[in-house]
Structures are given as C-alpha cells and as structure tokens.
XYZ file of C-alpha atoms in Angstrom:
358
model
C -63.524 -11.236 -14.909
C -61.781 -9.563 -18.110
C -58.704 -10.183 -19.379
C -56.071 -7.060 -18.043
C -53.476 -6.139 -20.744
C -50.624 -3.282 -19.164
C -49.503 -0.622 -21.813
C -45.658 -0.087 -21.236
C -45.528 2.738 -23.460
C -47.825 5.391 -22.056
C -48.954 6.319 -18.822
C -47.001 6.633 -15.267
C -44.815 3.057 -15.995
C -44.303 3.932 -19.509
C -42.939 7.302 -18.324
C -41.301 6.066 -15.598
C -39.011 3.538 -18.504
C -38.535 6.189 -20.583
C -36.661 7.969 -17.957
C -35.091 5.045 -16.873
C -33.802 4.390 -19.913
C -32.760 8.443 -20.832
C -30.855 8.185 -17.639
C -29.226 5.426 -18.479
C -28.272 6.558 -21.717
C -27.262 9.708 -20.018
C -25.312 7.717 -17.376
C -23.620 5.677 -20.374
C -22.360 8.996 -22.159
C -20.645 10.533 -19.156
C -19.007 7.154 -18.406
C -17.715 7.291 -21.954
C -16.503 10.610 -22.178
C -14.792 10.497 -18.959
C -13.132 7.126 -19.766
C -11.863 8.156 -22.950
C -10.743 12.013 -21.196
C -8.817 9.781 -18.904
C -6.998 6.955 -21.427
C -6.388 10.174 -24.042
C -8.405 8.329 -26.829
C -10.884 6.251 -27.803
C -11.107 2.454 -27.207
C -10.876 1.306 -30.661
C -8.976 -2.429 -30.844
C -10.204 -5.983 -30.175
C -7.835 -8.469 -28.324
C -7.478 -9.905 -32.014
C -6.169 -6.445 -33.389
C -4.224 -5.799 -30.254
C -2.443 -9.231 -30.972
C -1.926 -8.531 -35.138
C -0.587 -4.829 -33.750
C 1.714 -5.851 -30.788
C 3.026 -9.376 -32.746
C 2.476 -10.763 -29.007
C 0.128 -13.982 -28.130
C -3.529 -13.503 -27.232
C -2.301 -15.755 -23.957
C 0.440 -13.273 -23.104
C -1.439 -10.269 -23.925
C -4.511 -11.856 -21.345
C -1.954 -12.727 -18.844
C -0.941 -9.096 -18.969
C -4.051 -7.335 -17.929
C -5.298 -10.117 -16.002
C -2.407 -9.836 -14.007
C -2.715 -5.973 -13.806
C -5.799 -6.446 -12.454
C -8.043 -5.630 -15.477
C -9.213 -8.759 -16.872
C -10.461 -8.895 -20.673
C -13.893 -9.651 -20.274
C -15.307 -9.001 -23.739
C -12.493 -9.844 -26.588
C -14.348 -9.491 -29.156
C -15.119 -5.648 -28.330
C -13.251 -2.804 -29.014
C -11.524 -1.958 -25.277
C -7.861 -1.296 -26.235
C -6.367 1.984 -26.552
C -3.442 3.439 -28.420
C -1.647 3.902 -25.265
C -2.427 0.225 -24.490
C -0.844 -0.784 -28.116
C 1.796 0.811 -27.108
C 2.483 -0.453 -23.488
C 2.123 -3.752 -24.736
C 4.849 -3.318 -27.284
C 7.070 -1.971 -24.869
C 6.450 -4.740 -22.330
C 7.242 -6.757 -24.907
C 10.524 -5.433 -25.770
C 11.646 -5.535 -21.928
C 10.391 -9.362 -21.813
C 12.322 -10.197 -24.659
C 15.774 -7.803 -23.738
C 15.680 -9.033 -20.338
C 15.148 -12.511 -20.688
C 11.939 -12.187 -17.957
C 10.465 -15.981 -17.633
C 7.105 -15.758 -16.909
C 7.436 -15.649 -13.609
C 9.387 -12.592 -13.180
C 6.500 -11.014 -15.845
C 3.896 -11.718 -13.325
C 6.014 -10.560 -11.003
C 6.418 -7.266 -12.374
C 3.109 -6.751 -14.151
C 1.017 -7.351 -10.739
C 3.153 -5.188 -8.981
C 2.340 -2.375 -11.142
C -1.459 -3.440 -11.007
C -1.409 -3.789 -7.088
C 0.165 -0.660 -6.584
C -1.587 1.870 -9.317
C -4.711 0.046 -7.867
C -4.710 0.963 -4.816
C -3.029 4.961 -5.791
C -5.785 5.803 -7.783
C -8.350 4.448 -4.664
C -5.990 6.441 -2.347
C -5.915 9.769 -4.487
C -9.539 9.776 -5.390
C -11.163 9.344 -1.699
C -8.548 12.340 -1.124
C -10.267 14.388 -3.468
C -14.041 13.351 -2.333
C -13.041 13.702 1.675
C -11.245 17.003 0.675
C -14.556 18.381 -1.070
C -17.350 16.623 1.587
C -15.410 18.192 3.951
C -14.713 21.966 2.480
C -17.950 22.072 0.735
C -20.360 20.516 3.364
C -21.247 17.572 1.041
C -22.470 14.314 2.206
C -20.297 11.208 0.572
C -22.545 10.455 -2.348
C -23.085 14.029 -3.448
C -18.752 14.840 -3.117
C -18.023 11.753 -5.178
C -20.175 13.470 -7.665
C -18.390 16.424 -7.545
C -15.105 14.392 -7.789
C -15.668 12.443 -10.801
C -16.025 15.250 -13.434
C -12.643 16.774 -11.900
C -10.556 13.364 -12.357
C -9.492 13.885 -16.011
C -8.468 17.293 -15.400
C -6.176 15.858 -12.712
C -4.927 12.871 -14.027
C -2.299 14.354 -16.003
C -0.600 16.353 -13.352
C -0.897 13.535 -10.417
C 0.808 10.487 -13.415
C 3.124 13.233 -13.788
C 3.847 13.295 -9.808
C 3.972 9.388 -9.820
C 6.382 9.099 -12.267
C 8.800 11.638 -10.438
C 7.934 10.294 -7.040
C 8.807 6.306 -8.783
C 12.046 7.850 -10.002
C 12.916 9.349 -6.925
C 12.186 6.676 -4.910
C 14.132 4.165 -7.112
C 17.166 6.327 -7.013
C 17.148 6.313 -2.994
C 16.949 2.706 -3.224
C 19.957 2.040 -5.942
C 21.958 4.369 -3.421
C 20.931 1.931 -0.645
C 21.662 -1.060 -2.606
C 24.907 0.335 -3.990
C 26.374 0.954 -0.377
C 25.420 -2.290 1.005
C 26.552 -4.355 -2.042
C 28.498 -2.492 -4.377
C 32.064 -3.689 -2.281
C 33.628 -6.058 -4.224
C 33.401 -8.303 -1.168
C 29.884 -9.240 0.060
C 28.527 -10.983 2.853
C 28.001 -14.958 2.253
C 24.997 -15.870 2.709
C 24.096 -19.779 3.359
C 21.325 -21.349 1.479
C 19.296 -21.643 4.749
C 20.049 -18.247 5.910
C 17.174 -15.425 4.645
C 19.319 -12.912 2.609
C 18.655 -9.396 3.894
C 19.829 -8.306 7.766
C 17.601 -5.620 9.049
C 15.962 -4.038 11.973
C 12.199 -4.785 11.640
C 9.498 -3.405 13.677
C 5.213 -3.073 14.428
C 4.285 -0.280 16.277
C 0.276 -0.841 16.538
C -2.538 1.052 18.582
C -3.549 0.227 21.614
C -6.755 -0.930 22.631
C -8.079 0.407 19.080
C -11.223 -1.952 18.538
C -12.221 -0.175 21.820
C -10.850 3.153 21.456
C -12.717 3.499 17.668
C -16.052 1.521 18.428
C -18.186 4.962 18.871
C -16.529 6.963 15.799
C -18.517 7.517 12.883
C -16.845 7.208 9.341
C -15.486 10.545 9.129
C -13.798 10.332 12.778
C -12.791 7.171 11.892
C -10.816 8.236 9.018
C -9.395 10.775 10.908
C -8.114 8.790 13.826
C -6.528 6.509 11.423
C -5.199 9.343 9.108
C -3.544 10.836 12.312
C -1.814 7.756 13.620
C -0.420 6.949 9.738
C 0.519 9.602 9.198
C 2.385 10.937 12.003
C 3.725 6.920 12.358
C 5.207 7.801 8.592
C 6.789 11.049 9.627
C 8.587 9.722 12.331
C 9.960 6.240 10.516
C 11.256 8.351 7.885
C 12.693 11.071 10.001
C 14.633 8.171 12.235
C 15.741 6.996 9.109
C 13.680 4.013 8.409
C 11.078 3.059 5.860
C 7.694 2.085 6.396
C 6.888 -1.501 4.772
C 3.577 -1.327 4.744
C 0.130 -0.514 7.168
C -2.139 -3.102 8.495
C -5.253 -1.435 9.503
C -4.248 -0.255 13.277
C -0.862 -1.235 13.076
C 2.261 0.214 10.874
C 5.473 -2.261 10.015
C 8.697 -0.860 9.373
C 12.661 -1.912 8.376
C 15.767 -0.098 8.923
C 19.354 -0.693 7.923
C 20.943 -0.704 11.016
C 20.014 -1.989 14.607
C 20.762 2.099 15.953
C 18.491 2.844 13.477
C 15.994 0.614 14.702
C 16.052 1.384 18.251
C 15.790 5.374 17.150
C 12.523 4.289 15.198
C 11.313 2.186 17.843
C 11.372 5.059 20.498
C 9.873 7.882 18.094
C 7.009 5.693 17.654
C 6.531 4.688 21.365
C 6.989 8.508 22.550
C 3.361 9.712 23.674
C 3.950 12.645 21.280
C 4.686 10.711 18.397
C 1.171 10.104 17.603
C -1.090 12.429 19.291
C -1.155 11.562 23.041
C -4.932 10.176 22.713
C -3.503 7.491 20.214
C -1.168 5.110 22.899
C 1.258 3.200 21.096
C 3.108 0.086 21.741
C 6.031 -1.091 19.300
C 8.183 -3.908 19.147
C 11.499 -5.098 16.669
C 14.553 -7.135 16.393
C 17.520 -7.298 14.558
C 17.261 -10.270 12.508
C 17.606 -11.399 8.717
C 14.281 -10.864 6.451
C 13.648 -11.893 2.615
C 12.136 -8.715 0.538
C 9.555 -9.727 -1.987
C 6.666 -8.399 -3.194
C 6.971 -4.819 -1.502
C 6.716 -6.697 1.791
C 9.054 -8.663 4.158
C 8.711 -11.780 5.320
C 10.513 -14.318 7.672
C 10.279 -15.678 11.623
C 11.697 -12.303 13.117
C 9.333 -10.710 10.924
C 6.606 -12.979 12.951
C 8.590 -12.232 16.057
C 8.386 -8.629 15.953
C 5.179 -8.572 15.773
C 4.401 -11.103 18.931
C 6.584 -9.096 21.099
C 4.698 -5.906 20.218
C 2.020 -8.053 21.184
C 3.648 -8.226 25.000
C 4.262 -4.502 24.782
C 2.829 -1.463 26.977
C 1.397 1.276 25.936
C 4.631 3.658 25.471
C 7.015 1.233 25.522
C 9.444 -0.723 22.998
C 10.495 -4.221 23.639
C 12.888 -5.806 21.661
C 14.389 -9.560 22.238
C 17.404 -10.361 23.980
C 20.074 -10.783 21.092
C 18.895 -7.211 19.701
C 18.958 -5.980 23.540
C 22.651 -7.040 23.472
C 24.103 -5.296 19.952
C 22.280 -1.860 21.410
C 24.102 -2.755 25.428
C 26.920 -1.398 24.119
C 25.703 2.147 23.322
C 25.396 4.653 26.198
C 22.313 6.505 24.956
C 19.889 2.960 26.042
C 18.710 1.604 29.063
C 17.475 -1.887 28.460
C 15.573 -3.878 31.439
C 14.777 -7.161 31.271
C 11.008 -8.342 31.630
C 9.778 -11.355 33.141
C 10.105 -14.709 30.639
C 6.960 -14.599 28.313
C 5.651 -18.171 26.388
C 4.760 -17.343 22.888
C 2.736 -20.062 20.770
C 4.989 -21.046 17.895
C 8.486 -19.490 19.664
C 8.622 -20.784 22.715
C 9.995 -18.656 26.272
C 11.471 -15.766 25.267
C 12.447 -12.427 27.651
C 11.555 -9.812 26.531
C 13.680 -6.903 27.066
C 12.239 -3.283 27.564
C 14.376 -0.256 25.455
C 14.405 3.191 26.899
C 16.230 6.223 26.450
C 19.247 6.630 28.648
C 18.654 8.793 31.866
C 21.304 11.540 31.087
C 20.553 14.080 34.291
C 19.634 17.011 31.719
C-alpha cells in the first residue's frame, strides 16, 4: 500500500479552510467594529499603561473590573479605553474623598457590575423578542438583526439609565429624609435588625404545572404577564418590588396599611390575569437592606406563610393581624395552627377586605 499525503491547500478541505478562516476573519471585524461603536473608541491601553495613566495599583485597578464583572484576562494587550482611563480616575477620586475601605469599594463596584449586567441582558432580549416577534424571525436569525442595531441604541438607552438612576435615587433620599431626617430617631439595639417594614412574596400557584406544556415564547409571556402586572400593582399600592425569583415576586413597604393594600392587589384574581392564581403572604417585622435585597427571619417568614396560602388569598401572622385589627376596612380570620420547620406553630391569619354592604 502507498504512502497517502492530504493537500490542505487545494481541493474541497482546502476550500472548505479558506472559508473557515474568511469567516472568521469576517466574524472578527464585525466584533471589532461593533465593540469599539459601543465603548466610543478604540481599545488602545495595557493594564501597565492604564496603571502609569490612572496613578492607581495594578491590584486595585484588577479588583475593579474583576469585581464589575469583567475580569482582565490578557494584561499585556491593549483592552482599555479612554472612557475606562477615565472611570478609573474618577473611582479613584471618590475612594480617596470618601474614605471607601475596600470593602465598601467592592461593595459599590459589584453593584454597578451586577446591575448593568443584567440591564444590558434585559434590554437586548427586548430588542430580539420585539423583532422575532414583529418580523416573523426565529431566535437565531432576530439576534442577528439585533446586534448591528445595539450601537445605534446605546446612547439613547445610557442616557435613559442615567435619568431613571437619578430619579430613582431622589425618591429614595425623600424616603430616607422622612423616616430619619427628625432630629430624634428610633434606637435601635445591637440585636435588633435596623429597618421596620412590611415585607411580602406573592408567588404563582401551581406554576411548575401550570407552565410544563409552554414553549419558550409562551413561556416568556406567562412570566412577562405575571411581572409585570405584579410590578404595576406594588407600585400603585405604594410599595416597591425587591426583587423577582423566577415564579415568585418579593416586595417591602413602609407602613403595615401599606402592606396589607399590596398584599390584596396582588391576591385579587384580576391583579394578574385570572389564568395566573396567586397566593401572597407578609408581616410587619424589622429587615436589614443590603445588597439591593432584604434579608432577616420575617423575611424567611413571609415567605413560609405564602407557602400555607390559597390561591387568592393573603395570610399574614398574628402580630401583623393585630396592628391592621384596628382598621375597619379588614376582616382578618384566623386559620387553623400550622408547624413550620425552623419557626415552630404559628396561626396563620387570613386578610380580606372588609364586607361594606355596597
């Protein structure tokens, strides 16, 4: 038998490279023109420059994007901007003027990461349902469409984001400033958590079940419909969504009225679209706020007694059923004693809407 030699440069494999590697190439230049479109210049420093430039540490300045989320992978390319020069500089200046251990910089820096993160996921599958959906493209083929549009959009929506951060600061000062700015202030013990607040789940019912069949696009809207519409009401009650877990939505309010209006938006069948049932419990209890999230055992409660909940209904626990006793627009019924792993017996108590005969 011969010897066979393969010739990689002519013929159908030889072709078949060459357009491998002109796609690639191809591939490589719209990455590269997009990237720079969308960081308004060219990636010109090495973490070495970046470091002479800023006057910061190589560890600080890895810290930083590592802790935004965008490790430095390669430091002796050039990856850093002018825009990132500059950011660095400035987050060095608010380090040093507001004596921010490094603690509080991690802090800080991940919660920008965290939250951009997960905007720009949020935004962009907008834009790629919006045109699969309008245009009659599958996923891969809108995602296509998408990505050329991003850098002509990425101006106006940082634009939004910075009024929308502004705003939403500003609402929060003028929270802050009417529960603390009295010159006297609650005292708070060093076991005690710090915050008092009305904390709540409202979460699907039966949703593994009720979203086994859907396909991705029904899916998304199911979920879309209940997060939405959950948002709508928190906010119109006057309470603020914490966060969403999948099926569920957690929310805080202020006040324990507050609370109970929340509770019963969520729980009303029209609240959410009367083929998404709804279940919610909360309590009036003390939380600490850190990381955009609360945390603390009526936090944990909350969420167990939404787990006793029927569809419809609110429950709350028996020292939030007795603050809300008092008003005349509640009727609160007691349910039979419940044992909760972790808790212990508890009675749950079951918060309607007065009957007023109208």
């Amino acid at each position: 038998m011969g010897h066979v030699t393969s010739d990689t440069t002519s013929g159908p494999t030889g072709a078949a490279s060459d357009a491998d590697r002109e796609e690639r190439a191809r591939v490589a230049d719209v990455a590269a023109r997009l990237d720079e479109e969308i960081l308004g210049g060219p990636r010109r420093y090495t973490l070495d420059e970046l470091v002479e430039g800023t006057g910061l540490s190589h560890e600080f300045i890895q810290s930083y994007w590592r802790w935004l989320g965008l490790p430095v992978t390669h430091p002796t390319d050039p990856w850093f901007t002018d825009a990132d020069m500059e950011a660095l500089r400035e987050i060095g200046d608010l380090v040093e003027d507001a004596r921010l251990d490094e603690r509080a910089q991690m802090t800080l820096i991940r919660a920008l990461g965290h939250t951009t993160d997960r905007l720009a996921l949020w935004q962009v599958e907008a834009f790629v349902e919006l045109v699969s959906r309008r245009d009659g493209l599958d996923d891969p083929h809108a995602r296509q469409a998408v990505l050329h549009q991003i850098p002509h959009l990425a101006d106006r929506l940082s634009h939004q984001l910075e009024h929308a951060w502004r705003r939403q600061l500003a609402a929060l000062t003028g929270r802050l400033a009417i529960e603390f700015g009295g010159e006297q202030g609650e005292t708070v013990s060093a076991d005690q958590l710090p915050l008092r607040r009305a904390v709540g789940f409202a979460d699907i019912v039966s949703f593994t079940k009720r979203t086994a069949g859907l396909g991705s696009q029904e899916l998304a809207e199911f979920v879309q419909r209940f997060e939405s519409r959950a948002r709508d009401v928190i906010v119109e009650a006057g309470g603020r969504v914490v966060k969403t877990i999948g099926d569920a939505v957690l929310f805080v309010a202020d006040d324990v009225t507050t609370g109970a209006e929340v509770a019963l938006g969520l729980a009303a069948p029209h609240a959410t679209e009367e083929e998404i049932p709804v279940r919610v419990g909360f309590v009036w209890g003390r939380v600490l706020s850190r990381f955009g999230d609360v945390f603390g055992p009526d936090v944990n409660l909350a969420s167990r007694i939404t787990e006793l909940a029927e569809p419809a209904t609110v429950l709350v626990d028996p020292p939030t059923a007795a603050l809300l006793a008092s008003s005349s627009r509640y009727a609160l019924t007691a349910q039979p004693p419940r044992e909760l792993q972790g808790i212990g017996t508890i009675t749950p108590v079951r918060l309607q809407r007065a009957y007023t005969g109208s």
